[in-house]
mmCIF file with all atom_site columns, C-alpha atoms in Angstrom:
data_model
loop_
_atom_site.group_PDB
_atom_site.id
_atom_site.type_symbol
_atom_site.label_atom_id
_atom_site.label_alt_id
_atom_site.label_comp_id
_atom_site.label_asym_id
_atom_site.label_entity_id
_atom_site.label_seq_id
_atom_site.pdbx_PDB_ins_code
_atom_site.Cartn_x
_atom_site.Cartn_y
_atom_site.Cartn_z
_atom_site.occupancy
_atom_site.B_iso_or_equiv
_atom_site.pdbx_formal_charge
_atom_site.auth_seq_id
_atom_site.auth_comp_id
_atom_site.auth_asym_id
_atom_site.auth_atom_id
_atom_site.pdbx_PDB_model_num
ATOM 1   C CA . MET A 1 1   ? 66.070  -12.223 -0.092  1.00 46.00 ? 19  MET A CA 1
ATOM 2   C CA . MET A 1 2   ? 68.742  -12.775 -2.732  1.00 49.00 ? 20  MET A CA 1
ATOM 3   C CA . GLU A 1 3   ? 71.713  -14.856 -1.652  1.00 50.00 ? 21  GLU A CA 1
ATOM 4   C CA . THR A 1 4   ? 74.812  -13.988 -3.650  1.00 52.00 ? 22  THR A CA 1
ATOM 5   C CA . ASN A 1 5   ? 77.815  -16.140 -4.304  1.00 56.00 ? 23  ASN A CA 1
ATOM 6   C CA . ARG A 1 6   ? 80.621  -14.581 -2.280  1.00 58.00 ? 24  ARG A CA 1
ATOM 7   C CA . TYR A 1 7   ? 82.996  -14.646 -5.255  1.00 57.00 ? 25  TYR A CA 1
ATOM 8   C CA . GLU A 1 8   ? 80.367  -13.546 -7.786  1.00 60.00 ? 26  GLU A CA 1
ATOM 9   C CA . ASN A 1 9   ? 81.856  -10.062 -8.064  1.00 69.00 ? 27  ASN A CA 1
ATOM 10  C CA . LYS A 1 10  ? 85.411  -10.906 -9.078  1.00 78.00 ? 28  LYS A CA 1
ATOM 11  C CA . THR A 1 11  ? 86.353  -7.333  -9.985  1.00 78.00 ? 29  THR A CA 1
ATOM 12  C CA . TRP A 1 12  ? 88.825  -7.101  -7.112  1.00 80.00 ? 30  TRP A CA 1
ATOM 13  C CA . ILE A 1 13  ? 90.524  -10.348 -8.198  1.00 82.00 ? 31  ILE A CA 1
ATOM 14  C CA . ARG A 1 14  ? 90.857  -9.043  -11.770 1.00 83.00 ? 32  ARG A CA 1
ATOM 15  C CA . GLU A 1 15  ? 92.331  -5.797  -10.407 1.00 81.00 ? 33  GLU A CA 1
ATOM 16  C CA . LEU A 1 16  ? 94.760  -7.798  -8.271  1.00 79.00 ? 34  LEU A CA 1
ATOM 17  C CA . VAL A 1 17  ? 95.897  -9.833  -11.298 1.00 82.00 ? 35  VAL A CA 1
ATOM 18  C CA . SER A 1 18  ? 96.282  -6.639  -13.339 1.00 80.00 ? 36  SER A CA 1
ATOM 19  C CA . ALA A 1 19  ? 98.336  -4.995  -10.580 1.00 76.00 ? 37  ALA A CA 1
ATOM 20  C CA . ASP A 1 20  ? 100.463 -8.129  -10.274 1.00 77.00 ? 38  ASP A CA 1
ATOM 21  C CA . GLU A 1 21  ? 101.102 -8.067  -14.035 1.00 76.00 ? 39  GLU A CA 1
ATOM 22  C CA . GLN A 1 22  ? 102.140 -4.413  -13.801 1.00 72.00 ? 40  GLN A CA 1
ATOM 23  C CA . ILE A 1 23  ? 104.567 -5.224  -10.984 1.00 69.00 ? 41  ILE A CA 1
ATOM 24  C CA . GLU A 1 24  ? 106.141 -8.026  -13.007 1.00 68.00 ? 42  GLU A CA 1
ATOM 25  C CA . LYS A 1 25  ? 106.594 -5.664  -15.974 1.00 69.00 ? 43  LYS A CA 1
ATOM 26  C CA . SER A 1 26  ? 108.128 -2.856  -13.933 1.00 67.00 ? 44  SER A CA 1
ATOM 27  C CA . VAL A 1 27  ? 110.930 -2.603  -11.449 1.00 58.00 ? 45  VAL A CA 1
ATOM 28  C CA . MET A 1 28  ? 108.857 -0.402  -9.147  1.00 56.00 ? 46  MET A CA 1
ATOM 29  C CA . ILE A 1 29  ? 106.690 -2.091  -6.535  1.00 54.00 ? 47  ILE A CA 1
ATOM 30  C CA . ASP A 1 30  ? 103.234 -0.648  -5.897  1.00 53.00 ? 48  ASP A CA 1
ATOM 31  C CA . MET A 1 31  ? 102.327 -1.454  -2.305  1.00 57.00 ? 49  MET A CA 1
ATOM 32  C CA . ASN A 1 32  ? 98.629  -0.782  -2.947  1.00 56.00 ? 50  ASN A CA 1
ATOM 33  C CA . LEU A 1 33  ? 98.461  -3.708  -5.390  1.00 58.00 ? 51  LEU A CA 1
ATOM 34  C CA . GLY A 1 34  ? 95.677  -2.036  -7.327  1.00 57.00 ? 52  GLY A CA 1
ATOM 35  C CA . LEU A 1 35  ? 93.427  -1.337  -4.331  1.00 69.00 ? 53  LEU A CA 1
ATOM 36  C CA . ASP A 1 36  ? 91.554  1.641   -5.730  1.00 81.00 ? 54  ASP A CA 1
ATOM 37  C CA . THR A 1 37  ? 89.340  2.524   -2.770  1.00 84.00 ? 55  THR A CA 1
ATOM 38  C CA . GLN A 1 38  ? 87.242  5.047   -4.730  1.00 87.00 ? 56  GLN A CA 1
ATOM 39  C CA . ARG A 1 39  ? 86.432  2.457   -7.409  1.00 86.00 ? 57  ARG A CA 1
ATOM 40  C CA . ILE A 1 40  ? 85.687  -0.124  -4.707  1.00 88.00 ? 58  ILE A CA 1
ATOM 41  C CA . LEU A 1 41  ? 83.299  2.333   -3.043  1.00 93.00 ? 59  LEU A CA 1
ATOM 42  C CA . VAL A 1 42  ? 81.521  3.174   -6.319  1.00 92.00 ? 60  VAL A CA 1
ATOM 43  C CA . ASN A 1 43  ? 81.113  -0.519  -7.218  1.00 91.00 ? 61  ASN A CA 1
ATOM 44  C CA . GLU A 1 44  ? 79.958  -1.455  -3.702  1.00 94.00 ? 62  GLU A CA 1
ATOM 45  C CA . THR A 1 45  ? 77.409  1.384   -3.680  1.00 95.00 ? 63  THR A CA 1
ATOM 46  C CA . ILE A 1 46  ? 75.901  0.273   -6.994  1.00 94.00 ? 64  ILE A CA 1
ATOM 47  C CA . ALA A 1 47  ? 75.909  -3.386  -5.905  1.00 94.00 ? 65  ALA A CA 1
ATOM 48  C CA . TYR A 1 48  ? 74.243  -2.541  -2.578  1.00 96.00 ? 66  TYR A CA 1
ATOM 49  C CA . LEU A 1 49  ? 71.532  -0.440  -4.199  1.00 96.00 ? 67  LEU A CA 1
ATOM 50  C CA . LEU A 1 50  ? 70.868  -3.210  -6.742  1.00 95.00 ? 68  LEU A CA 1
ATOM 51  C CA . ARG A 1 51  ? 70.545  -5.662  -3.850  1.00 96.00 ? 69  ARG A CA 1
ATOM 52  C CA . LEU A 1 52  ? 68.048  -3.339  -2.120  1.00 97.00 ? 70  LEU A CA 1
ATOM 53  C CA . LYS A 1 53  ? 66.145  -2.973  -5.393  1.00 96.00 ? 71  LYS A CA 1
ATOM 54  C CA . GLY A 1 54  ? 65.866  -6.768  -5.627  1.00 96.00 ? 72  GLY A CA 1
ATOM 55  C CA . ASP A 1 55  ? 64.796  -7.063  -1.985  1.00 97.00 ? 73  ASP A CA 1
ATOM 56  C CA . PHE A 1 56  ? 62.139  -4.344  -2.400  1.00 97.00 ? 74  PHE A CA 1
ATOM 57  C CA . ALA A 1 57  ? 60.924  -5.956  -5.642  1.00 96.00 ? 75  ALA A CA 1
ATOM 58  C CA . GLU A 1 58  ? 60.520  -9.272  -3.803  1.00 96.00 ? 76  GLU A CA 1
ATOM 59  C CA . ALA A 1 59  ? 58.724  -7.644  -0.840  1.00 96.00 ? 77  ALA A CA 1
ATOM 60  C CA . SER A 1 60  ? 56.476  -5.655  -3.206  1.00 95.00 ? 78  SER A CA 1
ATOM 61  C CA . ALA A 1 61  ? 55.620  -8.755  -5.219  1.00 95.00 ? 79  ALA A CA 1
ATOM 62  C CA . SER A 1 62  ? 54.623  -10.563 -2.004  1.00 95.00 ? 80  SER A CA 1
ATOM 63  C CA . PHE A 1 63  ? 52.532  -7.575  -0.882  1.00 94.00 ? 81  PHE A CA 1
ATOM 64  C CA . ASN A 1 64  ? 50.812  -7.349  -4.286  1.00 94.00 ? 82  ASN A CA 1
ATOM 65  C CA . GLU A 1 65  ? 50.173  -11.104 -4.393  1.00 93.00 ? 83  GLU A CA 1
ATOM 66  C CA . LEU A 1 66  ? 48.432  -11.016 -0.991  1.00 91.00 ? 84  LEU A CA 1
ATOM 67  C CA . LYS A 1 67  ? 46.437  -7.880  -1.865  1.00 89.00 ? 85  LYS A CA 1
ATOM 68  C CA . PRO A 1 68  ? 42.875  -8.972  -2.786  1.00 87.00 ? 86  PRO A CA 1
ATOM 69  C CA . THR A 1 69  ? 42.359  -6.195  -5.364  1.00 88.00 ? 87  THR A CA 1
ATOM 70  C CA . ALA A 1 70  ? 44.589  -4.454  -7.884  1.00 85.00 ? 88  ALA A CA 1
ATOM 71  C CA . LEU A 1 71  ? 43.839  -1.119  -6.216  1.00 87.00 ? 89  LEU A CA 1
ATOM 72  C CA . GLY A 1 72  ? 46.720  0.038   -4.025  1.00 89.00 ? 90  GLY A CA 1
ATOM 73  C CA . ARG A 1 73  ? 49.342  -2.324  -5.369  1.00 93.00 ? 91  ARG A CA 1
ATOM 74  C CA . ILE A 1 74  ? 53.005  -1.277  -5.353  1.00 95.00 ? 92  ILE A CA 1
ATOM 75  C CA . LYS A 1 75  ? 54.880  -0.565  -8.569  1.00 94.00 ? 93  LYS A CA 1
ATOM 76  C CA . ILE A 1 76  ? 58.669  -0.328  -8.832  1.00 95.00 ? 94  ILE A CA 1
ATOM 77  C CA . TYR A 1 77  ? 60.329  1.829   -11.467 1.00 93.00 ? 95  TYR A CA 1
ATOM 78  C CA . GLY A 1 78  ? 63.949  2.397   -12.394 1.00 91.00 ? 96  GLY A CA 1
ATOM 79  C CA . ILE A 1 79  ? 64.972  6.051   -12.466 1.00 88.00 ? 97  ILE A CA 1
ATOM 80  C CA . ALA A 1 80  ? 67.502  7.867   -14.584 1.00 76.00 ? 98  ALA A CA 1
ATOM 81  C CA . LYS A 1 81  ? 70.598  8.676   -12.508 1.00 70.00 ? 99  LYS A CA 1
ATOM 82  C CA . THR A 1 82  ? 72.134  5.154   -12.467 1.00 76.00 ? 100 THR A CA 1
ATOM 83  C CA . HIS A 1 83  ? 70.835  1.723   -13.447 1.00 83.00 ? 101 HIS A CA 1
ATOM 84  C CA . ALA A 1 84  ? 70.577  0.941   -9.721  1.00 91.00 ? 102 ALA A CA 1
ATOM 85  C CA . ASP A 1 85  ? 68.354  3.897   -8.688  1.00 95.00 ? 103 ASP A CA 1
ATOM 86  C CA . PHE A 1 86  ? 64.680  3.026   -8.220  1.00 96.00 ? 104 PHE A CA 1
ATOM 87  C CA . MET A 1 87  ? 61.411  4.154   -6.723  1.00 95.00 ? 105 MET A CA 1
ATOM 88  C CA . LEU A 1 88  ? 58.344  2.539   -5.222  1.00 96.00 ? 106 LEU A CA 1
ATOM 89  C CA . PHE A 1 89  ? 55.031  4.062   -6.324  1.00 94.00 ? 107 PHE A CA 1
ATOM 90  C CA . ARG A 1 90  ? 51.574  3.622   -4.811  1.00 93.00 ? 108 ARG A CA 1
ATOM 91  C CA . ASN A 1 91  ? 48.470  5.864   -4.629  1.00 91.00 ? 109 ASN A CA 1
ATOM 92  C CA . GLY A 1 92  ? 50.411  8.977   -5.673  1.00 90.00 ? 110 GLY A CA 1
ATOM 93  C CA . TYR A 1 93  ? 53.251  8.342   -3.207  1.00 93.00 ? 111 TYR A CA 1
ATOM 94  C CA . LYS A 1 94  ? 56.854  7.850   -4.316  1.00 93.00 ? 112 LYS A CA 1
ATOM 95  C CA . MET A 1 95  ? 59.709  6.470   -2.217  1.00 95.00 ? 113 MET A CA 1
ATOM 96  C CA . ILE A 1 96  ? 62.952  7.127   -4.088  1.00 95.00 ? 114 ILE A CA 1
ATOM 97  C CA . PHE A 1 97  ? 66.247  5.300   -3.507  1.00 96.00 ? 115 PHE A CA 1
ATOM 98  C CA . SER A 1 98  ? 69.209  6.831   -5.316  1.00 95.00 ? 116 SER A CA 1
ATOM 99  C CA . ILE A 1 99  ? 72.969  7.124   -5.193  1.00 94.00 ? 117 ILE A CA 1
ATOM 100 C CA . LYS A 1 100 ? 73.895  10.570  -3.896  1.00 93.00 ? 118 LYS A CA 1
ATOM 101 C CA . ASN A 1 101 ? 77.673  9.944   -3.953  1.00 93.00 ? 119 ASN A CA 1
ATOM 102 C CA . ALA A 1 102 ? 79.977  6.957   -3.791  1.00 94.00 ? 120 ALA A CA 1
ATOM 103 C CA . GLY A 1 103 ? 79.183  5.408   -0.412  1.00 96.00 ? 121 GLY A CA 1
ATOM 104 C CA . LEU A 1 104 ? 76.006  7.434   0.135   1.00 97.00 ? 122 LEU A CA 1
ATOM 105 C CA . ILE A 1 105 ? 72.458  6.270   -0.685  1.00 97.00 ? 123 ILE A CA 1
ATOM 106 C CA . SER A 1 106 ? 69.557  8.707   -0.403  1.00 96.00 ? 124 SER A CA 1
ATOM 107 C CA . ILE A 1 107 ? 65.977  7.781   0.529   1.00 96.00 ? 125 ILE A CA 1
ATOM 108 C CA . ARG A 1 108 ? 63.276  10.373  -0.136  1.00 94.00 ? 126 ARG A CA 1
ATOM 109 C CA . PHE A 1 109 ? 59.509  10.119  0.115   1.00 91.00 ? 127 PHE A CA 1
ATOM 110 C CA . HIS A 1 110 ? 57.161  12.354  -1.907  1.00 89.00 ? 128 HIS A CA 1
ATOM 111 C CA . TYR A 1 111 ? 53.446  12.657  -2.454  1.00 85.00 ? 129 TYR A CA 1
ATOM 112 C CA . VAL A 1 112 ? 52.382  13.679  -5.933  1.00 80.00 ? 130 VAL A CA 1
ATOM 113 C CA . GLY A 1 113 ? 48.999  15.367  -5.535  1.00 70.00 ? 131 GLY A CA 1
ATOM 114 C CA . ASN A 1 114 ? 46.685  14.992  -8.495  1.00 56.00 ? 132 ASN A CA 1
ATOM 115 C CA . LEU A 1 115 ? 44.070  17.583  -9.349  1.00 43.00 ? 133 LEU A CA 1
ATOM 116 C CA . ALA A 1 116 ? 40.570  16.345  -10.126 1.00 46.00 ? 134 ALA A CA 1
ATOM 117 C CA . ILE A 1 117 ? 40.667  18.404  -13.320 1.00 45.00 ? 135 ILE A CA 1
ATOM 118 C CA . PRO A 1 118 ? 44.273  18.844  -14.503 1.00 49.00 ? 136 PRO A CA 1
ATOM 119 C CA . GLN A 1 119 ? 45.217  22.369  -15.564 1.00 51.00 ? 137 GLN A CA 1
ATOM 120 C CA . PRO A 1 120 ? 47.785  22.568  -18.409 1.00 53.00 ? 138 PRO A CA 1
ATOM 121 C CA . GLN A 1 121 ? 49.573  25.533  -16.818 1.00 54.00 ? 139 GLN A CA 1
ATOM 122 C CA . GLN A 1 122 ? 49.783  23.989  -13.351 1.00 51.00 ? 140 GLN A CA 1
ATOM 123 C CA . LYS A 1 123 ? 52.834  21.908  -12.461 1.00 56.00 ? 141 LYS A CA 1
ATOM 124 C CA . GLU A 1 124 ? 52.691  18.667  -10.476 1.00 55.00 ? 142 GLU A CA 1
ATOM 125 C CA . ASN A 1 125 ? 52.000  19.448  -6.831  1.00 63.00 ? 143 ASN A CA 1
ATOM 126 C CA . VAL A 1 126 ? 54.741  17.537  -4.979  1.00 65.00 ? 144 VAL A CA 1
ATOM 127 C CA . THR A 1 127 ? 54.733  17.384  -1.195  1.00 72.00 ? 145 THR A CA 1
ATOM 128 C CA . ILE A 1 128 ? 57.789  16.119  0.646   1.00 69.00 ? 146 ILE A CA 1
ATOM 129 C CA . VAL A 1 129 ? 56.463  13.606  3.166   1.00 68.00 ? 147 VAL A CA 1
ATOM 130 C CA . MET A 1 130 ? 59.747  12.553  4.753   1.00 71.00 ? 148 MET A CA 1
ATOM 131 C CA . ASP A 1 131 ? 63.082  14.365  5.029   1.00 84.00 ? 149 ASP A CA 1
ATOM 132 C CA . GLU A 1 132 ? 65.896  12.795  3.039   1.00 92.00 ? 150 GLU A CA 1
ATOM 133 C CA . GLN A 1 133 ? 67.454  9.915   4.929   1.00 95.00 ? 151 GLN A CA 1
ATOM 134 C CA . LEU A 1 134 ? 70.940  8.617   4.166   1.00 96.00 ? 152 LEU A CA 1
ATOM 135 C CA . ILE A 1 135 ? 72.567  5.208   4.259   1.00 97.00 ? 153 ILE A CA 1
ATOM 136 C CA . GLU A 1 136 ? 76.319  5.649   4.470   1.00 98.00 ? 154 GLU A CA 1
ATOM 137 C CA . ALA A 1 137 ? 79.238  3.320   3.787   1.00 97.00 ? 155 ALA A CA 1
ATOM 138 C CA . LYS A 1 138 ? 82.041  3.063   6.328   1.00 96.00 ? 156 LYS A CA 1
ATOM 139 C CA . TRP A 1 139 ? 85.323  1.251   5.894   1.00 94.00 ? 157 TRP A CA 1
ATOM 140 C CA . GLY A 1 140 ? 85.673  -1.842  8.048   1.00 92.00 ? 158 GLY A CA 1
ATOM 141 C CA . ALA A 1 141 ? 88.673  -4.081  8.554   1.00 92.00 ? 159 ALA A CA 1
ATOM 142 C CA . PHE A 1 142 ? 90.369  -5.409  5.409   1.00 87.00 ? 160 PHE A CA 1
ATOM 143 C CA . GLU A 1 143 ? 88.720  -2.779  3.155   1.00 84.00 ? 161 GLU A CA 1
ATOM 144 C CA . GLU A 1 144 ? 85.274  -4.194  3.869   1.00 91.00 ? 162 GLU A CA 1
ATOM 145 C CA . VAL A 1 145 ? 82.454  -1.759  3.103   1.00 94.00 ? 163 VAL A CA 1
ATOM 146 C CA . LEU A 1 146 ? 79.938  -1.628  5.957   1.00 96.00 ? 164 LEU A CA 1
ATOM 147 C CA . TRP A 1 147 ? 76.587  0.106   5.487   1.00 97.00 ? 165 TRP A CA 1
ATOM 148 C CA . THR A 1 148 ? 75.273  2.301   8.302   1.00 97.00 ? 166 THR A CA 1
ATOM 149 C CA . TYR A 1 149 ? 72.288  4.467   9.150   1.00 97.00 ? 167 TYR A CA 1
ATOM 150 C CA . LYS A 1 150 ? 73.025  7.343   11.560  1.00 96.00 ? 168 LYS A CA 1
ATOM 151 C CA . GLY A 1 151 ? 76.310  5.624   12.407  1.00 95.00 ? 169 GLY A CA 1
ATOM 152 C CA . GLN A 1 152 ? 74.735  2.246   13.230  1.00 96.00 ? 170 GLN A CA 1
ATOM 153 C CA . GLY A 1 153 ? 75.119  -0.978  11.271  1.00 96.00 ? 171 GLY A CA 1
ATOM 154 C CA . PHE A 1 154 ? 71.980  -2.835  10.199  1.00 96.00 ? 172 PHE A CA 1
ATOM 155 C CA . LYS A 1 155 ? 70.797  -5.895  8.309   1.00 96.00 ? 173 LYS A CA 1
ATOM 156 C CA . PRO A 1 156 ? 69.215  -5.131  4.900   1.00 96.00 ? 174 PRO A CA 1
ATOM 157 C CA . GLU A 1 157 ? 66.077  -7.167  5.654   1.00 96.00 ? 175 GLU A CA 1
ATOM 158 C CA . TYR A 1 158 ? 65.287  -4.821  8.558   1.00 97.00 ? 176 TYR A CA 1
ATOM 159 C CA . LEU A 1 159 ? 65.783  -1.764  6.345   1.00 97.00 ? 177 LEU A CA 1
ATOM 160 C CA . VAL A 1 160 ? 63.357  -3.248  3.791   1.00 97.00 ? 178 VAL A CA 1
ATOM 161 C CA . ARG A 1 161 ? 60.791  -4.099  6.492   1.00 97.00 ? 179 ARG A CA 1
ATOM 162 C CA . HIS A 1 162 ? 61.046  -0.598  8.025   1.00 96.00 ? 180 HIS A CA 1
ATOM 163 C CA . TYR A 1 163 ? 60.702  1.367   4.782   1.00 96.00 ? 181 TYR A CA 1
ATOM 164 C CA . MET A 1 164 ? 58.001  -0.920  3.346   1.00 95.00 ? 182 MET A CA 1
ATOM 165 C CA . THR A 1 165 ? 55.976  -0.402  6.544   1.00 95.00 ? 183 THR A CA 1
ATOM 166 C CA . VAL A 1 166 ? 56.448  3.395   6.426   1.00 93.00 ? 184 VAL A CA 1
ATOM 167 C CA . PHE A 1 167 ? 55.603  3.416   2.705   1.00 93.00 ? 185 PHE A CA 1
ATOM 168 C CA . ILE A 1 168 ? 52.398  1.368   3.117   1.00 93.00 ? 186 ILE A CA 1
ATOM 169 C CA . LYS A 1 169 ? 51.216  3.467   6.105   1.00 91.00 ? 187 LYS A CA 1
ATOM 170 C CA . GLU A 1 170 ? 51.859  6.773   4.310   1.00 89.00 ? 188 GLU A CA 1
ATOM 171 C CA . SER A 1 171 ? 50.402  5.661   0.973   1.00 89.00 ? 189 SER A CA 1
ATOM 172 C CA . SER A 1 172 ? 47.195  4.117   2.387   1.00 86.00 ? 190 SER A CA 1
ATOM 173 C CA . ARG A 1 173 ? 44.033  5.825   1.245   1.00 67.00 ? 191 ARG A CA 1
#
């Protein structure tokens, strides 16, 4: 699991300095001091999804390393919506993690059925294996962003363990 320096993301400090500079230049006092909650939520959502991507990459690498054959190994791909969105792929199964909105992360699980003899006219046969599940941000004390699933807080390592287990069970051949 990646351990981050608690002051690594200094965006809020830069915003505080900028707001302070604005106050010094003007007579009007802004009581928010540059606390743009929407921007905070967007940045926190991207940062959280990137953290999950790193955690899943680490778990997948461990799984692949312990797997005796190359068959059935997990691949991780970035996907187009944001640089943080990603998917796990194995044996025709895709588990997709993407930002739905600021403060809302979507998890979807699809099976892409392959035909023995592909037909040019036929589209990919996609079966939804799991209903969309959502991880939602809630505001805690002192503008802290807390991540929840169905209203309950959780530790990211347990989320990774849960979804990796579901993914491996569903994608086993």
